mmCIF file of C-alpha atoms in Angstrom:
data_model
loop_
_atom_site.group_PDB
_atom_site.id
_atom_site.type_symbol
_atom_site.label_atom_id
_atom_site.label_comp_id
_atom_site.label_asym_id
_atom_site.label_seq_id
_atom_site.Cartn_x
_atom_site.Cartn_y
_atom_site.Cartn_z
ATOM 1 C CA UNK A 1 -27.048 22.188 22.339
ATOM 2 C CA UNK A 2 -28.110 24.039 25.655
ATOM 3 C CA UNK A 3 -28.394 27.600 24.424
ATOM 4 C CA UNK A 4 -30.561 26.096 21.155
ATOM 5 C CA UNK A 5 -32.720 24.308 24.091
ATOM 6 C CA UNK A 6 -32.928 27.254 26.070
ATOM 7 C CA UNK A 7 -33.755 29.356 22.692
ATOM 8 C CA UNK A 8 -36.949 26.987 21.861
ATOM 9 C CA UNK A 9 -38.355 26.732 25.050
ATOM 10 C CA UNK A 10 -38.125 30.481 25.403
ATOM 11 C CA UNK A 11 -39.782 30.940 21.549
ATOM 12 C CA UNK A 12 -42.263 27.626 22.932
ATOM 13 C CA UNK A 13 -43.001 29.807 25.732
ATOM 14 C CA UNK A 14 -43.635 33.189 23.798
ATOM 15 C CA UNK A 15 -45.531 31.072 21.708
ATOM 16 C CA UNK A 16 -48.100 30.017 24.647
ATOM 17 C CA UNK A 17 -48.016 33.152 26.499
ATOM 18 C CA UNK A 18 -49.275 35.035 22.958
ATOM 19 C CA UNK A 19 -52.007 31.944 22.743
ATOM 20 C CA UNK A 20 -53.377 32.126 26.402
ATOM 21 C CA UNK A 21 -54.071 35.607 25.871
ATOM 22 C CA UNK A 22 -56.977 35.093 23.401
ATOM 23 C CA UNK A 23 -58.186 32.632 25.709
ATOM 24 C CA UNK A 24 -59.991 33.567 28.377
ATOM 25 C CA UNK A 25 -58.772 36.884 31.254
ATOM 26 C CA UNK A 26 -56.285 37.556 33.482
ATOM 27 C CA UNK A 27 -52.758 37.000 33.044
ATOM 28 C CA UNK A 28 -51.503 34.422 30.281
ATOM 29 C CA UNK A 29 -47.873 34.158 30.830
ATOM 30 C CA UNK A 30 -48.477 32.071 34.556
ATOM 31 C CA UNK A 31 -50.974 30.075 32.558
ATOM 32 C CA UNK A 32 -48.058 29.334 29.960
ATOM 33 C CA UNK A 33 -45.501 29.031 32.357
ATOM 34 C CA UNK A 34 -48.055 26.071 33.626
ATOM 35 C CA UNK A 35 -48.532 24.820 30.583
ATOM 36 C CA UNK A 36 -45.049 24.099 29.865
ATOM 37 C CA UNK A 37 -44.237 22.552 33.067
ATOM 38 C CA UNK A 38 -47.283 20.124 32.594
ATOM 39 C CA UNK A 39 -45.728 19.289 28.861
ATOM 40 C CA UNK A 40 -42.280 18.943 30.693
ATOM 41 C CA UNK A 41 -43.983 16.380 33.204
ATOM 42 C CA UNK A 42 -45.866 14.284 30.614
ATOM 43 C CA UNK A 43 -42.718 14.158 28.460
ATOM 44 C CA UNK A 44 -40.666 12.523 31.296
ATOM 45 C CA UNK A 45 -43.720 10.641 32.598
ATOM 46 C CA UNK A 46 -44.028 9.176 29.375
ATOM 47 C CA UNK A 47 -40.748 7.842 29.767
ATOM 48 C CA UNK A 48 -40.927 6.031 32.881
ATOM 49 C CA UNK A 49 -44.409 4.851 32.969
ATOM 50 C CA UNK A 50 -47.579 4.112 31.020
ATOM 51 C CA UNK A 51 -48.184 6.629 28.577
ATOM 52 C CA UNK A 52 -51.109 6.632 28.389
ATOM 53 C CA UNK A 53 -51.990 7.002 31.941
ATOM 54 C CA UNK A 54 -49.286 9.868 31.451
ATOM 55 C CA UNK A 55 -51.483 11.339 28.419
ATOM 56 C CA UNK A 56 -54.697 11.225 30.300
ATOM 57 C CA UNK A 57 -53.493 12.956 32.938
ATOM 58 C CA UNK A 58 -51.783 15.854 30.879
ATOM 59 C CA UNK A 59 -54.796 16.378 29.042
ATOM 60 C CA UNK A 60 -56.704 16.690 32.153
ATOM 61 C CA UNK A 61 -54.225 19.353 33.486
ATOM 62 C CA UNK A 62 -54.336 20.996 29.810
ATOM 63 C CA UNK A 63 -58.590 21.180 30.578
ATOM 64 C CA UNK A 64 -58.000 22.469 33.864
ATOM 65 C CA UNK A 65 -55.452 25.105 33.118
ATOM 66 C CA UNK A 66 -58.182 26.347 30.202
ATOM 67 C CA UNK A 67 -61.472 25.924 32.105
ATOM 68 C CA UNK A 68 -59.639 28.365 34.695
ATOM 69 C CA UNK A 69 -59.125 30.812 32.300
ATOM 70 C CA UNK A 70 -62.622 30.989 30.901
ATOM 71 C CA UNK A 71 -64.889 30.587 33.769
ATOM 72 C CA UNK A 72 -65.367 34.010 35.158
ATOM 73 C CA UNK A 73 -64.282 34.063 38.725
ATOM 74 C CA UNK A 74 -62.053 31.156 38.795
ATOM 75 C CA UNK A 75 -59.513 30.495 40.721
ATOM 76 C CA UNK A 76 -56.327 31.849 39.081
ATOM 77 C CA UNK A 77 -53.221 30.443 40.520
ATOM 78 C CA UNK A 78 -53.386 26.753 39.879
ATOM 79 C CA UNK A 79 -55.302 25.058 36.986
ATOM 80 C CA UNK A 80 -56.514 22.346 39.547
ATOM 81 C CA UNK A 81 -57.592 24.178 42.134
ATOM 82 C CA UNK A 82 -61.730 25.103 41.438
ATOM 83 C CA UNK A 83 -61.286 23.123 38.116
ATOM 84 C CA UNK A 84 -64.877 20.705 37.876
ATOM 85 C CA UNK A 85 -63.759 17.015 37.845
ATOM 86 C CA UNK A 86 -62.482 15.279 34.914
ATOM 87 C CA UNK A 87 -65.387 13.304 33.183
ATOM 88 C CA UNK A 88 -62.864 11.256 30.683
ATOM 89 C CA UNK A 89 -63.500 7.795 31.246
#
């Protein structure tokens, strides 16, 4: 069961990495790496509290982590950081 775990997230990750790349510059497999660890978080989060405070929040990370890529100039290491604030409501 591990190594077929191991085997999706690696083809999930491929997957993304191949995906940021048409989206926006720089370099896609740290924004898919990201990606995956928000999906991780929300996944678990779900679990334990309310989803859909859970889902709110991982779509604002997913709009964060895209915004980054396709505003020239931004900030490249962190989807948060230089991201413009959420305007869900």
């Amino acid at each position: 069961v591990h190594r077929r775990v191991l085997a999706h997230r690696e083809w999930f990750l491929g997957a993304l990495t191949e995906l940021f790349a048409q989206v926006g510059d720089g370099l896609a497999g740290p924004a898919a790496r990201h990606f995956v660890m928000l999906r991780d978080g929300a996944m678990a989060g779900g679990c334990l509290s309310d989803p859909e405070v859970v889902s709110e929040t991982f779509l604002d990370g997913v709009e964060g982590l895209l915004w980054s890529r396709s505003v020239p100039g931004a900030p490249r290491g962190s989807a948060g950081r230089g991201a413009p604030p959420a305007t869900r409501t």
